[in-house]
mmCIF file of C-alpha atoms in Angstrom:
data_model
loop_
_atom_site.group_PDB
_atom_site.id
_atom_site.type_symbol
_atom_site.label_atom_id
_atom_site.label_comp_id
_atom_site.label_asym_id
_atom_site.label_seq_id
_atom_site.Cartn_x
_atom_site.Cartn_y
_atom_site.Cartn_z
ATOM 1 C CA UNK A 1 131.129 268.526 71.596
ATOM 2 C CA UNK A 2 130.262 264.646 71.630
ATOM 3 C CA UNK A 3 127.234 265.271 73.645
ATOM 4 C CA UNK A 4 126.175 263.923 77.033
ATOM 5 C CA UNK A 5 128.427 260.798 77.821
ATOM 6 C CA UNK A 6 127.076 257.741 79.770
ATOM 7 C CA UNK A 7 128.694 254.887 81.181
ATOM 8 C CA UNK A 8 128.395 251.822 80.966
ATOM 9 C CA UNK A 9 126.137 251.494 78.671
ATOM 10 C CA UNK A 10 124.756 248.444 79.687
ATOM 11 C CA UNK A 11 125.337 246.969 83.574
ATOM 12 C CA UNK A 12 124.466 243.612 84.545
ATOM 13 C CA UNK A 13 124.944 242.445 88.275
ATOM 14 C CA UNK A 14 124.064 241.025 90.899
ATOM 15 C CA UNK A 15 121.447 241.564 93.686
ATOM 16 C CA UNK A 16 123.714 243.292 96.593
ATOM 17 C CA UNK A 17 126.226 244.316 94.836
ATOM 18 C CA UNK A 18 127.151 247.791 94.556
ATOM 19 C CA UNK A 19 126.686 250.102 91.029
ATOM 20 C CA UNK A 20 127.925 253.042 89.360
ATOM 21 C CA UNK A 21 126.804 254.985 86.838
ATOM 22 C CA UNK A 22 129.144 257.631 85.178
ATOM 23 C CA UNK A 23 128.154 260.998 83.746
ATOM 24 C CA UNK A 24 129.839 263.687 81.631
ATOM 25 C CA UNK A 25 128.011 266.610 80.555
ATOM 26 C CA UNK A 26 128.437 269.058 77.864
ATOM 27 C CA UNK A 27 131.066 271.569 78.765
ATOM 28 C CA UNK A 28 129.678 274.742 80.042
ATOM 29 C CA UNK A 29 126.834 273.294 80.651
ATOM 30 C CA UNK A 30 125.372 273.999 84.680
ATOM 31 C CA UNK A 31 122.709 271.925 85.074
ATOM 32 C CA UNK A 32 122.482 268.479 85.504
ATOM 33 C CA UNK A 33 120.133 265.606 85.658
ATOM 34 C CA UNK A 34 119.558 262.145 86.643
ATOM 35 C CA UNK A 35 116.472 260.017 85.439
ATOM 36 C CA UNK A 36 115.027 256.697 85.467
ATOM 37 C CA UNK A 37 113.212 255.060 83.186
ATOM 38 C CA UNK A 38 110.701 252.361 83.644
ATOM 39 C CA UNK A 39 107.455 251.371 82.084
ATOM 40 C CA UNK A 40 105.117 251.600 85.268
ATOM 41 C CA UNK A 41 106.729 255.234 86.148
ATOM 42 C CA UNK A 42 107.978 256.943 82.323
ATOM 43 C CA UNK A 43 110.802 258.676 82.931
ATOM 44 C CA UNK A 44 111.337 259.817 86.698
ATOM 45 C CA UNK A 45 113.624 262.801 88.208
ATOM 46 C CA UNK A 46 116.469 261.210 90.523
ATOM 47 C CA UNK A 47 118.492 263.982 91.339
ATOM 48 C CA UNK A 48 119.771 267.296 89.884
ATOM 49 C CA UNK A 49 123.045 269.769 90.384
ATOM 50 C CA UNK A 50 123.611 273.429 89.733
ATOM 51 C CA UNK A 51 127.096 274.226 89.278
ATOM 52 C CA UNK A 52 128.104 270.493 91.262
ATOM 53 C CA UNK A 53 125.804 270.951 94.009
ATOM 54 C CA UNK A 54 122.833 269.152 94.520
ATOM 55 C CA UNK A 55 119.487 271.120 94.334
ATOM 56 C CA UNK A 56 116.663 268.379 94.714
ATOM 57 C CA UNK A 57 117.236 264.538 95.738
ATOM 58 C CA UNK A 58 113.388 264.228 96.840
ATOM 59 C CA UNK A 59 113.513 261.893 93.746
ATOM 60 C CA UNK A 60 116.111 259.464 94.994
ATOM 61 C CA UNK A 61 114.029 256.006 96.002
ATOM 62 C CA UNK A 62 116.432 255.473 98.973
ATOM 63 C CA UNK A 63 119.320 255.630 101.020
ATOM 64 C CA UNK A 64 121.056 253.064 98.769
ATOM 65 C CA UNK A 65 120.731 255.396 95.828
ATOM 66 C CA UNK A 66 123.335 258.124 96.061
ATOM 67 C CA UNK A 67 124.736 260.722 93.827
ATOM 68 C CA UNK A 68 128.056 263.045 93.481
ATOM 69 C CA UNK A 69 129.291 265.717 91.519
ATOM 70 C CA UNK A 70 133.084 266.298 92.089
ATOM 71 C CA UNK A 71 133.205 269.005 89.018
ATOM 72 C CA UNK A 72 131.908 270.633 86.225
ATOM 73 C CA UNK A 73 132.720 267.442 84.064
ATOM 74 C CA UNK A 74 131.903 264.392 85.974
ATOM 75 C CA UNK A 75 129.054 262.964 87.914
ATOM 76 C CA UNK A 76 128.040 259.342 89.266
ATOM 77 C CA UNK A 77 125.268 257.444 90.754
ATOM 78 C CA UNK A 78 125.286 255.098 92.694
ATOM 79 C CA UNK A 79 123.424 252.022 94.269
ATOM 80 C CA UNK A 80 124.242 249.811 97.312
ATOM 81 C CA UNK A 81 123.308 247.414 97.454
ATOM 82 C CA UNK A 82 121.406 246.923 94.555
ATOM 83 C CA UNK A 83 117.943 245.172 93.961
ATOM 84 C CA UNK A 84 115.775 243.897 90.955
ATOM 85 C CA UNK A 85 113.790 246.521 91.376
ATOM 86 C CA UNK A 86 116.120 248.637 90.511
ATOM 87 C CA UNK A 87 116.792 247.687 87.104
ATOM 88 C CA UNK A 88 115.720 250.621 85.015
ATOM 89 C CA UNK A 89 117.487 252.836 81.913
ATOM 90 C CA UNK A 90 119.383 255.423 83.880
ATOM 91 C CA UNK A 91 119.495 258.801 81.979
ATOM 92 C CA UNK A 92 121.547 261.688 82.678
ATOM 93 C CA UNK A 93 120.876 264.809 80.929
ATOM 94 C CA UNK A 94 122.725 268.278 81.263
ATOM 95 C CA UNK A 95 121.213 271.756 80.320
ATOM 96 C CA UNK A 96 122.441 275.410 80.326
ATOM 97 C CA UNK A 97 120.662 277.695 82.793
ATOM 98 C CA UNK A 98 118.232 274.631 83.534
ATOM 99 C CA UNK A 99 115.264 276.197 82.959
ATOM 100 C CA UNK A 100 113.981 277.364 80.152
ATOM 101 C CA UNK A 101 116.487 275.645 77.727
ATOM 102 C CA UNK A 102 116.474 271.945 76.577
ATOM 103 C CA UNK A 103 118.279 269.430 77.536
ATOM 104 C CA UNK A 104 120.455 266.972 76.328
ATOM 105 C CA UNK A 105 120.540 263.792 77.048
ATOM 106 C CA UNK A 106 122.751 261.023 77.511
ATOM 107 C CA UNK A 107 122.245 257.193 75.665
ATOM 108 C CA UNK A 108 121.340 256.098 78.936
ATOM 109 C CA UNK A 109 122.599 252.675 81.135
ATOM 110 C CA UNK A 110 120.773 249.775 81.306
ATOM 111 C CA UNK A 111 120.906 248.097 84.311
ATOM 112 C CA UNK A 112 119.453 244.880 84.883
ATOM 113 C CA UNK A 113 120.015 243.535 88.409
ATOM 114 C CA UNK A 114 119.633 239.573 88.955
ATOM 115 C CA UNK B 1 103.300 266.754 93.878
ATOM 116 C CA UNK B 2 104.096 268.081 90.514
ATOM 117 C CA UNK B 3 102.170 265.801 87.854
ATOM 118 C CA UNK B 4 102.179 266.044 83.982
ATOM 119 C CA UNK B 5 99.650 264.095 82.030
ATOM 120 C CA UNK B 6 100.027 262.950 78.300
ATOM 121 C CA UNK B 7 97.568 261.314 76.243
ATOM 122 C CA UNK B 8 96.778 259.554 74.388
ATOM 123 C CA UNK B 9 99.322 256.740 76.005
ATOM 124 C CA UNK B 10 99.408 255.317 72.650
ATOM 125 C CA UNK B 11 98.174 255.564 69.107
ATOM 126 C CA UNK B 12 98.444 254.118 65.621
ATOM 127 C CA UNK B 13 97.720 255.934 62.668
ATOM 128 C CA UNK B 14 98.168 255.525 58.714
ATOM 129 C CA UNK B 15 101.227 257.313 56.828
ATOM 130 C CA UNK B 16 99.504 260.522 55.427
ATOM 131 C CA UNK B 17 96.915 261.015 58.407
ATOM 132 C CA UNK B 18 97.154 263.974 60.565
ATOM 133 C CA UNK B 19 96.842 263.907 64.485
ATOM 134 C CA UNK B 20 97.571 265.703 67.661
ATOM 135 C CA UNK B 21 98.961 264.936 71.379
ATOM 136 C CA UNK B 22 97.637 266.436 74.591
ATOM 137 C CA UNK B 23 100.193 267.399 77.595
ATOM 138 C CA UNK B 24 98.426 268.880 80.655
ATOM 139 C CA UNK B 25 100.152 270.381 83.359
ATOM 140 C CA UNK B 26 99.802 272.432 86.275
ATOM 141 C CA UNK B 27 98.910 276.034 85.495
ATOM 142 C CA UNK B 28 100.692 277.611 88.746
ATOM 143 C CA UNK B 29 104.007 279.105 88.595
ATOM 144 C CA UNK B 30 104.729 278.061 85.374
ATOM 145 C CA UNK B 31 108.147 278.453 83.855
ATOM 146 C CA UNK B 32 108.747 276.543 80.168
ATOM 147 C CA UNK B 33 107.166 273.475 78.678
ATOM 148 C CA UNK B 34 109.022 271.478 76.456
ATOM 149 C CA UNK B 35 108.119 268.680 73.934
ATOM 150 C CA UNK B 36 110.791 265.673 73.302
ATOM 151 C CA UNK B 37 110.734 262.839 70.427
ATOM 152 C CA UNK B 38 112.202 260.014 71.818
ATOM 153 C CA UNK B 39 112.777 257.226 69.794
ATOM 154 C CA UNK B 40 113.383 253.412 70.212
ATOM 155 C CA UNK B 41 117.210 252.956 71.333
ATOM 156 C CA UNK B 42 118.176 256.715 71.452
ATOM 157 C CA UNK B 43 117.841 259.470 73.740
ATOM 158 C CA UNK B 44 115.312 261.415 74.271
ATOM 159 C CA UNK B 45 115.532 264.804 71.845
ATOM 160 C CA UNK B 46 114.057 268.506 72.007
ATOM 161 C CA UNK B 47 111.837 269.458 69.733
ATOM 162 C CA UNK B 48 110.474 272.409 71.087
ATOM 163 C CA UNK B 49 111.404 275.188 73.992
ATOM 164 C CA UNK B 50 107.671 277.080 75.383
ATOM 165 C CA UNK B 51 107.575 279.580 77.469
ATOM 166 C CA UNK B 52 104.863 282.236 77.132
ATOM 167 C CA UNK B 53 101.472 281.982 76.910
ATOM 168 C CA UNK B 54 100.111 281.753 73.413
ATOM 169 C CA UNK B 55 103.283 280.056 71.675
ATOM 170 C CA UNK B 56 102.955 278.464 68.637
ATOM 171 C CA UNK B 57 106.165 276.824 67.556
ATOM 172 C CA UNK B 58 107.059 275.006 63.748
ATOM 173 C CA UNK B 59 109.448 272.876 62.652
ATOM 174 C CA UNK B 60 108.316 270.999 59.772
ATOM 175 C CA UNK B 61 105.259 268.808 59.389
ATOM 176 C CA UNK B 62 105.428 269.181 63.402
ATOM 177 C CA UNK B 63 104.203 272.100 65.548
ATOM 178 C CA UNK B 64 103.074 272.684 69.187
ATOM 179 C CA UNK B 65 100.504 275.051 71.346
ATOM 180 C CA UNK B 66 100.653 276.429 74.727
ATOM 181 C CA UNK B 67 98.082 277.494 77.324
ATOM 182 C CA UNK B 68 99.445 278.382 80.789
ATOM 183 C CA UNK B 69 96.579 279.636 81.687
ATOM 184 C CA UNK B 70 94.414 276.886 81.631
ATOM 185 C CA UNK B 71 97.775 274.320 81.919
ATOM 186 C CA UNK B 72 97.643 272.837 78.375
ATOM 187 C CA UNK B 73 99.921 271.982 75.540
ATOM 188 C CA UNK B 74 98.538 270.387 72.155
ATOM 189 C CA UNK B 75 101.506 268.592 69.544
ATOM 190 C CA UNK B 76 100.307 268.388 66.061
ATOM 191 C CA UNK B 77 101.855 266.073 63.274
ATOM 192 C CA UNK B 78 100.665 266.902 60.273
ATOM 193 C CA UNK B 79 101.009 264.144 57.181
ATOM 194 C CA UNK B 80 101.822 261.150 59.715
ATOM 195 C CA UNK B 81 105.374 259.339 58.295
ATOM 196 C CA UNK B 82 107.001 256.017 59.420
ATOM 197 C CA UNK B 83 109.818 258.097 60.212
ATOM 198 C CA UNK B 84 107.783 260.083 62.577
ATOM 199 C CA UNK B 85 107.018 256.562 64.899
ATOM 200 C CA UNK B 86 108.624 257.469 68.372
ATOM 201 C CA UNK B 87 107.497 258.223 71.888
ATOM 202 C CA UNK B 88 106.363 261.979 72.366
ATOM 203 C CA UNK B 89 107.479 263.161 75.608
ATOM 204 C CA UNK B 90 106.296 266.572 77.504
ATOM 205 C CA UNK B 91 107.902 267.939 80.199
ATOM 206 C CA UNK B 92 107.222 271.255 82.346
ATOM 207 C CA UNK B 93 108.616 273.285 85.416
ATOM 208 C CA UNK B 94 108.080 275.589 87.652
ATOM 209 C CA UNK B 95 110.626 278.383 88.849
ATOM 210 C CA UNK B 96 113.673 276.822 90.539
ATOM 211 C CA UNK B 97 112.624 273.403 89.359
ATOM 212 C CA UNK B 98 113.638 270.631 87.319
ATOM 213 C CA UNK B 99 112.202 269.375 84.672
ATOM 214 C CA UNK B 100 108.989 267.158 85.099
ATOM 215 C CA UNK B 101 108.373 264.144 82.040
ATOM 216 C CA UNK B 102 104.769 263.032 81.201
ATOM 217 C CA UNK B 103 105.062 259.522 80.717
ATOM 218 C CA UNK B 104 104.673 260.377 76.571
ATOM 219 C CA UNK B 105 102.733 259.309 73.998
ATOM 220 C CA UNK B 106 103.753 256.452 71.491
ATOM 221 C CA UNK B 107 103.066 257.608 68.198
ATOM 222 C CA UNK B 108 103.198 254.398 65.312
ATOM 223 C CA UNK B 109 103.045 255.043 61.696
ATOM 224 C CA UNK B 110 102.083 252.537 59.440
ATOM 225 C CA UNK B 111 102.991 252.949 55.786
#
């Protein structure tokens, strides 16, 4: 398997403009999660799925941040509009069973919003 | 509010020293702690899987400790290389919870 697959890996836009981030887990894998990284907070918990449906958003900064998982094999985030403060490396990570395994992460996306 | 602590926040030692991380976390309903290396440019990477009281786990010059009882984790490096310069993340959960990062500890290695 190639691993966790993140896309782009590096975003730059615009302030208002709207942002996606694409995720594809390892196959068979059940869990998965989306992170932010920033210096002030370390890595943060966005948002995570069992089996495509969302379990916890309470991570999510606001209603412009949004997340889906259509199937097994493909998830997004996304922002709109999009603000500075927002620029961050996005991580998405995917685990089997979630809890007591590892998980594997993704290169991460870069975004930097101007 | 689910909070995991990690210090140091940073250190520097010399290639052949010896030295140890601290992860604290909440002792309640405690499911698994983990331990990630995360280096510059890459993704973050398990090292080690905890999940009962008591662990010890290995691999290499590296090894870890775990006290759920008290909410405690220690990660020792043992013979300090350049290679082993990264960030040092720990990350816990409950039952029915994600996963929970410290915000690490950034290990440099000077040769």
């Amino acid at each position: 398997d190639a691993g966790v697959i993140q896309s782009p890996r590096h975003e730059v836009t615009e302030m208002g403009q709207e942002v996606t981030l694409r995720c594809k887990p390892i196959s068979g894998h059940d869990y998965l999660f989306w992170y932010r990284q920033t210096m002030m907070r370390g890595l943060e918990l966005l948002i995570y799925f069992n089996n495509n449906v969302p379990i916890d958003d309470s991570g999510m900064p606001e209603d412009r941040f949004s997340a889906k998982m259509p199937n097994a094999s493909f998830s997004t985030l996304k922002i709109q509009p999009s603000e500075p403060r927002d620029s961050a490396v996005y991580f998405c990570a995917s685990s089997f069973t979630g809890y007591n395994t590892e998980a594997f992460f993704g290169q991460g996306t870069r975004l930097t919003v101007v | 509010i689910l909070n995991v602590e990690q210090s140091p926040q940073s250190l520097h030692v010399q290639e052949g020293d010896s030295t140890n991380f601290t992860c604290s976390f909440p002792s309640s309903n405690f499911y698994a702690l983990h331990w990630y290396r995360w280096e510059t440019a890459k993704s973050p990477e398990a090292l080690f899987v905890m999940t009962l009281n008591g662990d010890e786990k290995k691999k290499g010059r590296i090894s870890a400790t775990l006290n759920t009882k008290e909410g405690y984790s220690y990660l020792y490096i043992k013979g300090s290389q350049p290679e082993d310069s990264a960030t040092y993340l720990c990350a816990f959960n409950q039952a029915g919870t994600a996963l929970i990062f410290g915000k690490g500890t950034t290990l440099s290695v000077s040769s």
